[in-house]
PDB file of C-alpha atoms in Angstrom:
ATOM      1  CA  MET V   1      -6.639 -15.921 -32.739  1.00  0.00           C
ATOM      2  CA  GLU V   2      -8.657 -13.388 -34.917  1.00  0.00           C
ATOM      3  CA  PRO V   3      -7.747  -9.687 -34.512  1.00  0.00           C
ATOM      4  CA  GLU V   4     -11.101  -8.948 -33.657  1.00  0.00           C
ATOM      5  CA  ASP V   5     -11.270 -11.474 -30.800  1.00  0.00           C
ATOM      6  CA  LYS V   6      -8.126 -10.182 -29.361  1.00  0.00           C
ATOM      7  CA  SER V   7      -9.667  -6.535 -29.577  1.00  0.00           C
ATOM      8  CA  ILE V   8     -12.700  -8.046 -27.828  1.00  0.00           C
ATOM      9  CA  LEU V   9     -10.726  -9.623 -25.113  1.00  0.00           C
ATOM     10  CA  ALA V  10      -8.549  -6.385 -24.692  1.00  0.00           C
ATOM     11  CA  ALA V  11     -11.894  -4.505 -24.128  1.00  0.00           C
ATOM     12  CA  ILE V  12     -13.172  -6.705 -21.583  1.00  0.00           C
ATOM     13  CA  TYR V  13      -9.904  -6.708 -19.636  1.00  0.00           C
ATOM     14  CA  ALA V  14      -9.800  -2.920 -19.522  1.00  0.00           C
ATOM     15  CA  SER V  15     -13.512  -2.721 -18.395  1.00  0.00           C
ATOM     16  CA  SER V  16     -12.532  -5.136 -15.514  1.00  0.00           C
ATOM     17  CA  LEU V  17     -10.128  -2.522 -14.300  1.00  0.00           C
ATOM     18  CA  ASP V  18     -12.413   0.604 -15.285  1.00  0.00           C
ATOM     19  CA  PRO V  19     -16.146  -0.854 -15.276  1.00  0.00           C
ATOM     20  CA  SER V  20     -17.474   3.087 -15.944  1.00  0.00           C
ATOM     21  CA  VAL V  21     -17.003   2.080 -19.606  1.00  0.00           C
ATOM     22  CA  PRO V  22     -18.459  -1.164 -20.923  1.00  0.00           C
ATOM     23  CA  ALA V  23     -16.637  -3.581 -22.912  1.00  0.00           C
ATOM     24  CA  TYR V  24     -18.646  -3.053 -26.103  1.00  0.00           C
ATOM     25  CA  ASP V  25     -18.331   0.649 -25.857  1.00  0.00           C
ATOM     26  CA  ARG V  26     -14.567   0.457 -25.693  1.00  0.00           C
ATOM     27  CA  LEU V  27     -14.589  -1.992 -28.638  1.00  0.00           C
ATOM     28  CA  ARG V  28     -16.561   0.536 -30.517  1.00  0.00           C
ATOM     29  CA  THR V  29     -13.665   3.205 -30.194  1.00  0.00           C
ATOM     30  CA  LYS V  30     -11.380   0.999 -31.872  1.00  0.00           C
ATOM     31  CA  LEU V  31     -13.528  -1.182 -34.465  1.00  0.00           C
ATOM     32  CA  THR V  32     -16.903  -0.471 -36.294  1.00  0.00           C
ATOM     33  CA  VAL V  33     -18.888  -3.674 -35.262  1.00  0.00           C
ATOM     34  CA  GLY V  34     -22.378  -4.226 -34.454  1.00  0.00           C
ATOM     35  CA  LYS V  35     -23.758  -5.435 -30.987  1.00  0.00           C
ATOM     36  CA  LYS V  36     -24.865  -8.844 -32.716  1.00  0.00           C
ATOM     37  CA  PHE V  37     -21.436  -9.197 -33.804  1.00  0.00           C
ATOM     38  CA  PHE V  38     -20.095  -8.523 -30.494  1.00  0.00           C
ATOM     39  CA  GLU V  39     -22.404 -10.931 -28.864  1.00  0.00           C
ATOM     40  CA  GLU V  40     -21.628 -13.754 -31.217  1.00  0.00           C
ATOM     41  CA  ARG V  41     -17.912 -13.278 -30.719  1.00  0.00           C
ATOM     42  CA  ILE V  42     -18.439 -13.329 -27.066  1.00  0.00           C
ATOM     43  CA  LYS V  43     -20.425 -16.991 -27.510  1.00  0.00           C
ATOM     44  CA  HIS V  44     -17.243 -18.127 -29.565  1.00  0.00           C
ATOM     45  CA  LEU V  45     -14.839 -16.897 -26.904  1.00  0.00           C
ATOM     46  CA  VAL V  46     -16.911 -18.636 -23.975  1.00  0.00           C
ATOM     47  CA  ALA V  47     -16.685 -21.959 -26.202  1.00  0.00           C
ATOM     48  CA  LYS V  48     -12.973 -21.461 -26.459  1.00  0.00           C
ATOM     49  CA  GLY V  49     -12.860 -20.960 -22.635  1.00  0.00           C
ATOM     50  CA  MET V  50     -11.688 -17.338 -22.801  1.00  0.00           C
ATOM     51  CA  VAL V  51     -14.522 -15.670 -21.285  1.00  0.00           C
ATOM     52  CA  GLU V  52     -16.396 -16.813 -18.159  1.00  0.00           C
ATOM     53  CA  LYS V  53     -19.875 -18.542 -19.028  1.00  0.00           C
ATOM     54  CA  GLY V  54     -22.820 -16.405 -18.104  1.00  0.00           C
ATOM     55  CA  SER V  55     -20.949 -13.472 -16.963  1.00  0.00           C
ATOM     56  CA  ASN V  56     -22.473 -10.340 -17.205  1.00  0.00           C
ATOM     57  CA  PRO V  57     -20.788  -8.034 -17.732  1.00  0.00           C
ATOM     58  CA  PRO V  58     -18.015 -10.595 -19.524  1.00  0.00           C
ATOM     59  CA  ARG V  59     -15.162 -11.390 -17.745  1.00  0.00           C
ATOM     60  CA  LEU V  60     -11.996 -12.948 -18.849  1.00  0.00           C
ATOM     61  CA  THR V  61     -10.836 -16.605 -17.783  1.00  0.00           C
ATOM     62  CA  PHE V  62      -7.233 -17.214 -16.781  1.00  0.00           C
ATOM     63  CA  ILE V  63      -7.091 -18.505 -20.237  1.00  0.00           C
ATOM     64  CA  GLY V  64      -8.441 -15.369 -21.802  1.00  0.00           C
ATOM     65  CA  ARG V  65      -6.013 -13.305 -19.692  1.00  0.00           C
ATOM     66  CA  ASP V  66      -2.972 -15.181 -20.627  1.00  0.00           C
ATOM     67  CA  ALA V  67      -3.931 -14.503 -24.366  1.00  0.00           C
ATOM     68  CA  LEU V  68      -3.120 -10.886 -23.730  1.00  0.00           C
ATOM     69  CA  LYS V  69       0.088  -9.222 -23.436  1.00  0.00           C
ATOM     70  CA  VAL V  70      -0.292  -6.101 -21.187  1.00  0.00           C
ATOM     71  CA  VAL V  71       1.856  -3.291 -21.072  1.00  0.00           C
ATOM     72  CA  LEU V  72       1.814  -0.573 -18.363  1.00  0.00           C
ATOM     73  CA  VAL V  73       3.292   3.026 -18.774  1.00  0.00           C
ATOM     74  CA  GLY V  74       3.316   5.512 -15.974  1.00  0.00           C
ATOM     75  CA  GLY V  75       4.123   9.198 -15.848  1.00  0.00           C
ATOM     76  CA  VAL V  76       2.743  12.824 -15.228  1.00  0.00           C
ATOM     77  CA  PHE V  77       1.607  13.806 -18.753  1.00  0.00           C
ATOM     78  CA  ASP V  78       1.135  17.331 -17.927  1.00  0.00           C
ATOM     79  CA  LEU V  79       1.845  18.371 -21.374  1.00  0.00           C
ATOM     80  CA  ILE V  80       1.544  15.829 -24.365  1.00  0.00           C
ATOM     81  CA  HIS V  81       4.534  16.417 -26.676  1.00  0.00           C
ATOM     82  CA  PRO V  82       6.274  14.303 -29.501  1.00  0.00           C
ATOM     83  CA  GLY V  83       8.217  12.462 -26.850  1.00  0.00           C
ATOM     84  CA  HIS V  84       5.268  10.944 -25.204  1.00  0.00           C
ATOM     85  CA  ILE V  85       3.900  10.023 -28.457  1.00  0.00           C
ATOM     86  CA  HIS V  86       7.051   8.132 -29.558  1.00  0.00           C
ATOM     87  CA  THR V  87       7.350   6.472 -26.046  1.00  0.00           C
ATOM     88  CA  LEU V  88       3.628   5.338 -25.911  1.00  0.00           C
ATOM     89  CA  LYS V  89       3.591   3.976 -29.490  1.00  0.00           C
ATOM     90  CA  ALA V  90       6.718   1.931 -28.739  1.00  0.00           C
ATOM     91  CA  ALA V  91       5.348   0.717 -25.563  1.00  0.00           C
ATOM     92  CA  LYS V  92       2.034  -0.495 -27.471  1.00  0.00           C
ATOM     93  CA  GLU V  93       4.135  -2.191 -29.969  1.00  0.00           C
ATOM     94  CA  VAL V  94       5.488  -4.359 -27.255  1.00  0.00           C
ATOM     95  CA  GLY V  95       2.094  -5.926 -26.449  1.00  0.00           C
ATOM     96  CA  ASP V  96      -1.527  -6.084 -27.259  1.00  0.00           C
ATOM     97  CA  VAL V  97      -3.038  -3.714 -24.250  1.00  0.00           C
ATOM     98  CA  LEU V  98      -1.556  -0.484 -23.437  1.00  0.00           C
ATOM     99  CA  VAL V  99      -2.342   0.788 -19.882  1.00  0.00           C
ATOM    100  CA  VAL V 100      -1.244   4.140 -19.059  1.00  0.00           C
ATOM    101  CA  VAL V 101      -1.093   5.343 -15.397  1.00  0.00           C
ATOM    102  CA  ILE V 102      -1.429   9.206 -14.656  1.00  0.00           C
ATOM    103  CA  ALA V 103       0.450   9.982 -11.545  1.00  0.00           C
ATOM    104  CA  ARG V 104      -1.608  11.725  -9.170  1.00  0.00           C
ATOM    105  CA  THR V 105      -0.719  15.396  -8.530  1.00  0.00           C
ATOM    106  CA  ALA V 106       0.294  14.813  -4.890  1.00  0.00           C
ATOM    107  CA  THR V 107       2.664  11.915  -6.037  1.00  0.00           C
ATOM    108  CA  ALA V 108       4.392  13.887  -8.520  1.00  0.00           C
ATOM    109  CA  LEU V 109       5.011  16.786  -6.355  1.00  0.00           C
ATOM    110  CA  LYS V 110       6.212  14.299  -3.656  1.00  0.00           C
ATOM    111  CA  ILE V 111       8.973  13.131  -6.174  1.00  0.00           C
ATOM    112  CA  LYS V 112       9.848  16.516  -7.642  1.00  0.00           C
ATOM    113  CA  LYS V 113       8.734  19.500  -4.929  1.00  0.00           C
ATOM    114  CA  ASP V 114       9.344  22.510  -7.476  1.00  0.00           C
ATOM    115  CA  ARG V 115       7.520  20.687 -10.262  1.00  0.00           C
ATOM    116  CA  LYS V 116       4.924  23.101 -12.145  1.00  0.00           C
ATOM    117  CA  ILE V 117       1.768  21.042 -12.861  1.00  0.00           C
ATOM    118  CA  TYR V 118      -0.719  22.704 -15.166  1.00  0.00           C
ATOM    119  CA  HIS V 119      -3.330  20.385 -15.284  1.00  0.00           C
ATOM    120  CA  ASP V 120      -5.121  18.288 -12.405  1.00  0.00           C
ATOM    121  CA  GLU V 121      -4.995  14.282 -12.798  1.00  0.00           C
ATOM    122  CA  GLY V 122      -8.430  14.089 -14.271  1.00  0.00           C
ATOM    123  CA  LEU V 123      -7.728  16.361 -17.122  1.00  0.00           C
ATOM    124  CA  ARG V 124      -4.258  14.700 -17.719  1.00  0.00           C
ATOM    125  CA  LYS V 125      -6.053  11.517 -17.735  1.00  0.00           C
ATOM    126  CA  GLU V 126      -8.607  12.861 -20.398  1.00  0.00           C
ATOM    127  CA  LEU V 127      -5.439  13.959 -22.381  1.00  0.00           C
ATOM    128  CA  VAL V 128      -4.050  10.728 -22.503  1.00  0.00           C
ATOM    129  CA  GLU V 129      -6.987   8.562 -23.293  1.00  0.00           C
ATOM    130  CA  SER V 130      -7.867  10.626 -26.175  1.00  0.00           C
ATOM    131  CA  LEU V 131      -4.867   8.920 -27.813  1.00  0.00           C
ATOM    132  CA  SER V 132      -6.116   6.228 -30.180  1.00  0.00           C
ATOM    133  CA  PHE V 133      -3.497   3.790 -29.240  1.00  0.00           C
ATOM    134  CA  VAL V 134      -4.062   3.927 -25.610  1.00  0.00           C
ATOM    135  CA  ASP V 135      -6.370   1.139 -24.504  1.00  0.00           C
ATOM    136  CA  LEU V 136      -6.743   2.538 -20.873  1.00  0.00           C
ATOM    137  CA  ALA V 137      -5.632   5.375 -18.854  1.00  0.00           C
ATOM    138  CA  LEU V 138      -5.730   5.252 -14.899  1.00  0.00           C
ATOM    139  CA  ILE V 139      -5.209   7.700 -12.222  1.00  0.00           C
ATOM    140  CA  GLY V 140      -2.452   6.036 -10.049  1.00  0.00           C
ATOM    141  CA  ARG V 141      -3.686   4.769  -6.601  1.00  0.00           C
ATOM    142  CA  GLU V 142      -3.017   6.053  -3.397  1.00  0.00           C
ATOM    143  CA  GLY V 143       0.252   4.617  -1.960  1.00  0.00           C
ATOM    144  CA  THR V 144       3.059   3.412  -4.050  1.00  0.00           C
ATOM    145  CA  LEU V 145       3.565   2.753  -7.668  1.00  0.00           C
ATOM    146  CA  TYR V 146       3.653  -1.011  -6.762  1.00  0.00           C
ATOM    147  CA  ASP V 147      -0.086  -0.689  -5.431  1.00  0.00           C
ATOM    148  CA  THR V 148      -1.005   0.533  -8.871  1.00  0.00           C
ATOM    149  CA  VAL V 149       1.040  -2.357 -10.719  1.00  0.00           C
ATOM    150  CA  GLU V 150      -0.484  -4.970  -8.327  1.00  0.00           C
ATOM    151  CA  PHE V 151      -4.224  -3.727  -9.437  1.00  0.00           C
ATOM    152  CA  VAL V 152      -3.185  -3.753 -13.141  1.00  0.00           C
ATOM    153  CA  ARG V 153      -1.118  -6.747 -13.099  1.00  0.00           C
ATOM    154  CA  PRO V 154       0.666  -6.145 -16.228  1.00  0.00           C
ATOM    155  CA  ASP V 155       3.088  -8.418 -18.197  1.00  0.00           C
ATOM    156  CA  VAL V 156       5.408  -5.663 -18.981  1.00  0.00           C
ATOM    157  CA  ILE V 157       6.324  -2.420 -17.457  1.00  0.00           C
ATOM    158  CA  ALA V 158       7.731  -0.024 -19.911  1.00  0.00           C
ATOM    159  CA  LEU V 159       9.849   2.939 -18.537  1.00  0.00           C
ATOM    160  CA  GLY V 160      10.536   5.926 -20.530  1.00  0.00           C
ATOM    161  CA  TYR V 161      14.091   6.691 -21.666  1.00  0.00           C
ATOM    162  CA  ASP V 162      14.632   9.411 -18.984  1.00  0.00           C
ATOM    163  CA  GLN V 163      12.463   7.913 -16.012  1.00  0.00           C
ATOM    164  CA  ALA V 164      14.442   7.805 -12.809  1.00  0.00           C
ATOM    165  CA  HIS V 165      13.301   4.241 -11.837  1.00  0.00           C
ATOM    166  CA  SER V 166      15.983   1.658 -12.581  1.00  0.00           C
ATOM    167  CA  GLU V 167      14.715  -1.623 -14.469  1.00  0.00           C
ATOM    168  CA  LYS V 168      16.456  -3.738 -11.705  1.00  0.00           C
ATOM    169  CA  ASP V 169      14.751  -1.952  -8.703  1.00  0.00           C
ATOM    170  CA  VAL V 170      11.233  -2.095 -10.465  1.00  0.00           C
ATOM    171  CA  ALA V 171      11.545  -5.724 -11.410  1.00  0.00           C
ATOM    172  CA  GLU V 172      12.827  -6.579  -7.781  1.00  0.00           C
ATOM    173  CA  ASN V 173      10.036  -4.719  -6.042  1.00  0.00           C
ATOM    174  CA  CYS V 174       7.436  -6.295  -8.293  1.00  0.00           C
ATOM    175  CA  LYS V 175       8.901  -9.741  -7.509  1.00  0.00           C
ATOM    176  CA  LYS V 176       8.533  -9.038  -3.520  1.00  0.00           C
ATOM    177  CA  ARG V 177       4.632  -8.914  -4.266  1.00  0.00           C
ATOM    178  CA  ASN V 178       4.832 -12.274  -6.455  1.00  0.00           C
ATOM    179  CA  LEU V 179       4.246 -10.033  -9.603  1.00  0.00           C
ATOM    180  CA  ASN V 180       5.970 -11.861 -12.509  1.00  0.00           C
ATOM    181  CA  VAL V 181       6.733  -8.604 -14.629  1.00  0.00           C
ATOM    182  CA  GLN V 182       9.022  -7.787 -17.574  1.00  0.00           C
ATOM    183  CA  VAL V 183      10.694  -4.450 -17.217  1.00  0.00           C
ATOM    184  CA  ILE V 184      11.844  -2.776 -20.249  1.00  0.00           C
ATOM    185  CA  ARG V 185      13.581   0.648 -20.932  1.00  0.00           C
ATOM    186  CA  LEU V 186      12.243   2.618 -24.042  1.00  0.00           C
ATOM    187  CA  SER V 187      14.301   4.735 -26.380  1.00  0.00           C
ATOM    188  CA  THR V 188      13.148   7.847 -28.106  1.00  0.00           C
ATOM    189  CA  PRO V 189      14.448   9.255 -31.540  1.00  0.00           C
ATOM    190  CA  ILE V 190      13.960  12.769 -29.949  1.00  0.00           C
ATOM    191  CA  PRO V 191      15.438  12.891 -26.639  1.00  0.00           C
ATOM    192  CA  GLY V 192      15.133  16.610 -26.310  1.00  0.00           C
ATOM    193  CA  SER V 193      11.549  16.718 -26.446  1.00  0.00           C
ATOM    194  CA  LYS V 194      10.847  16.737 -22.622  1.00  0.00           C
ATOM    195  CA  SER V 195       8.003  18.478 -20.727  1.00  0.00           C
ATOM    196  CA  SER V 196      10.346  20.126 -18.322  1.00  0.00           C
ATOM    197  CA  LYS V 197      12.167  21.592 -21.169  1.00  0.00           C
ATOM    198  CA  ILE V 198       9.079  23.094 -22.667  1.00  0.00           C
ATOM    199  CA  LYS V 199       8.021  24.494 -19.360  1.00  0.00           C
ATOM    200  CA  GLU V 200      11.285  26.073 -18.671  1.00  0.00           C
ATOM    201  CA  GLU V 201      11.282  27.814 -22.005  1.00  0.00           C
ATOM    202  CA  LEU V 202       7.911  28.886 -22.045  1.00  0.00           C
ATOM    203  CA  GLY V 203       6.679  29.175 -18.318  1.00  0.00           C
ATOM    204  CA  ASP V 204       3.376  30.388 -17.603  1.00  0.00           C
ATOM    205  CA  THR V 205       2.997  31.812 -21.209  1.00  0.00           C
ATOM    206  CA  ILE V 206       2.362  28.456 -22.542  1.00  0.00           C
ATOM    207  CA  TYR V 207      -1.288  29.075 -22.797  1.00  0.00           C
ATOM    208  CA  GLY V 208      -0.803  32.312 -24.771  1.00  0.00           C
ATOM    209  CA  ILE V 209       0.635  30.423 -27.867  1.00  0.00           C
TER     210      ILE V 209
END
């Protein structure tokens, strides 16, 4: 498959989860292509059975979705630091589409009550989606992690090196929801780069830097 076609499929997939940004507009953030080129490639992908015929906005068929490997990463992402960048880049290298789920503030505080959070989930989402290698940033759904996983239906869930979830538990909970997901643990070349450590050292003075 041509790289441009895979990028179009990825844009269509991302827009199916967040329709506020049309697929063509998403594609334009990754590739400099005209609308005519986009429409011609859509016709090509329809002919190959990867995009539903006559769908507006375009929608992937099962064949089109199966052509993509979607990787999901979740976290708070309150302060973006080099550790996050390495982790997210490593996750993107595993597949074709990187979906990053931003934990709701209430969810993050439920997990760790004494956590200091500087940005609300909307701002944290903006921080993450500004990274060029992130295909889609979503705020986590109300409920459990697995409600969001069920919505995204990724092929891979990538856990950060220091995230508390175990690969086995995540895989088993996905299986209970009939989700066939590979769960992996990512490493980092800079394990000392952590939000909690930055906050501990800088505290409320962080915005005075």
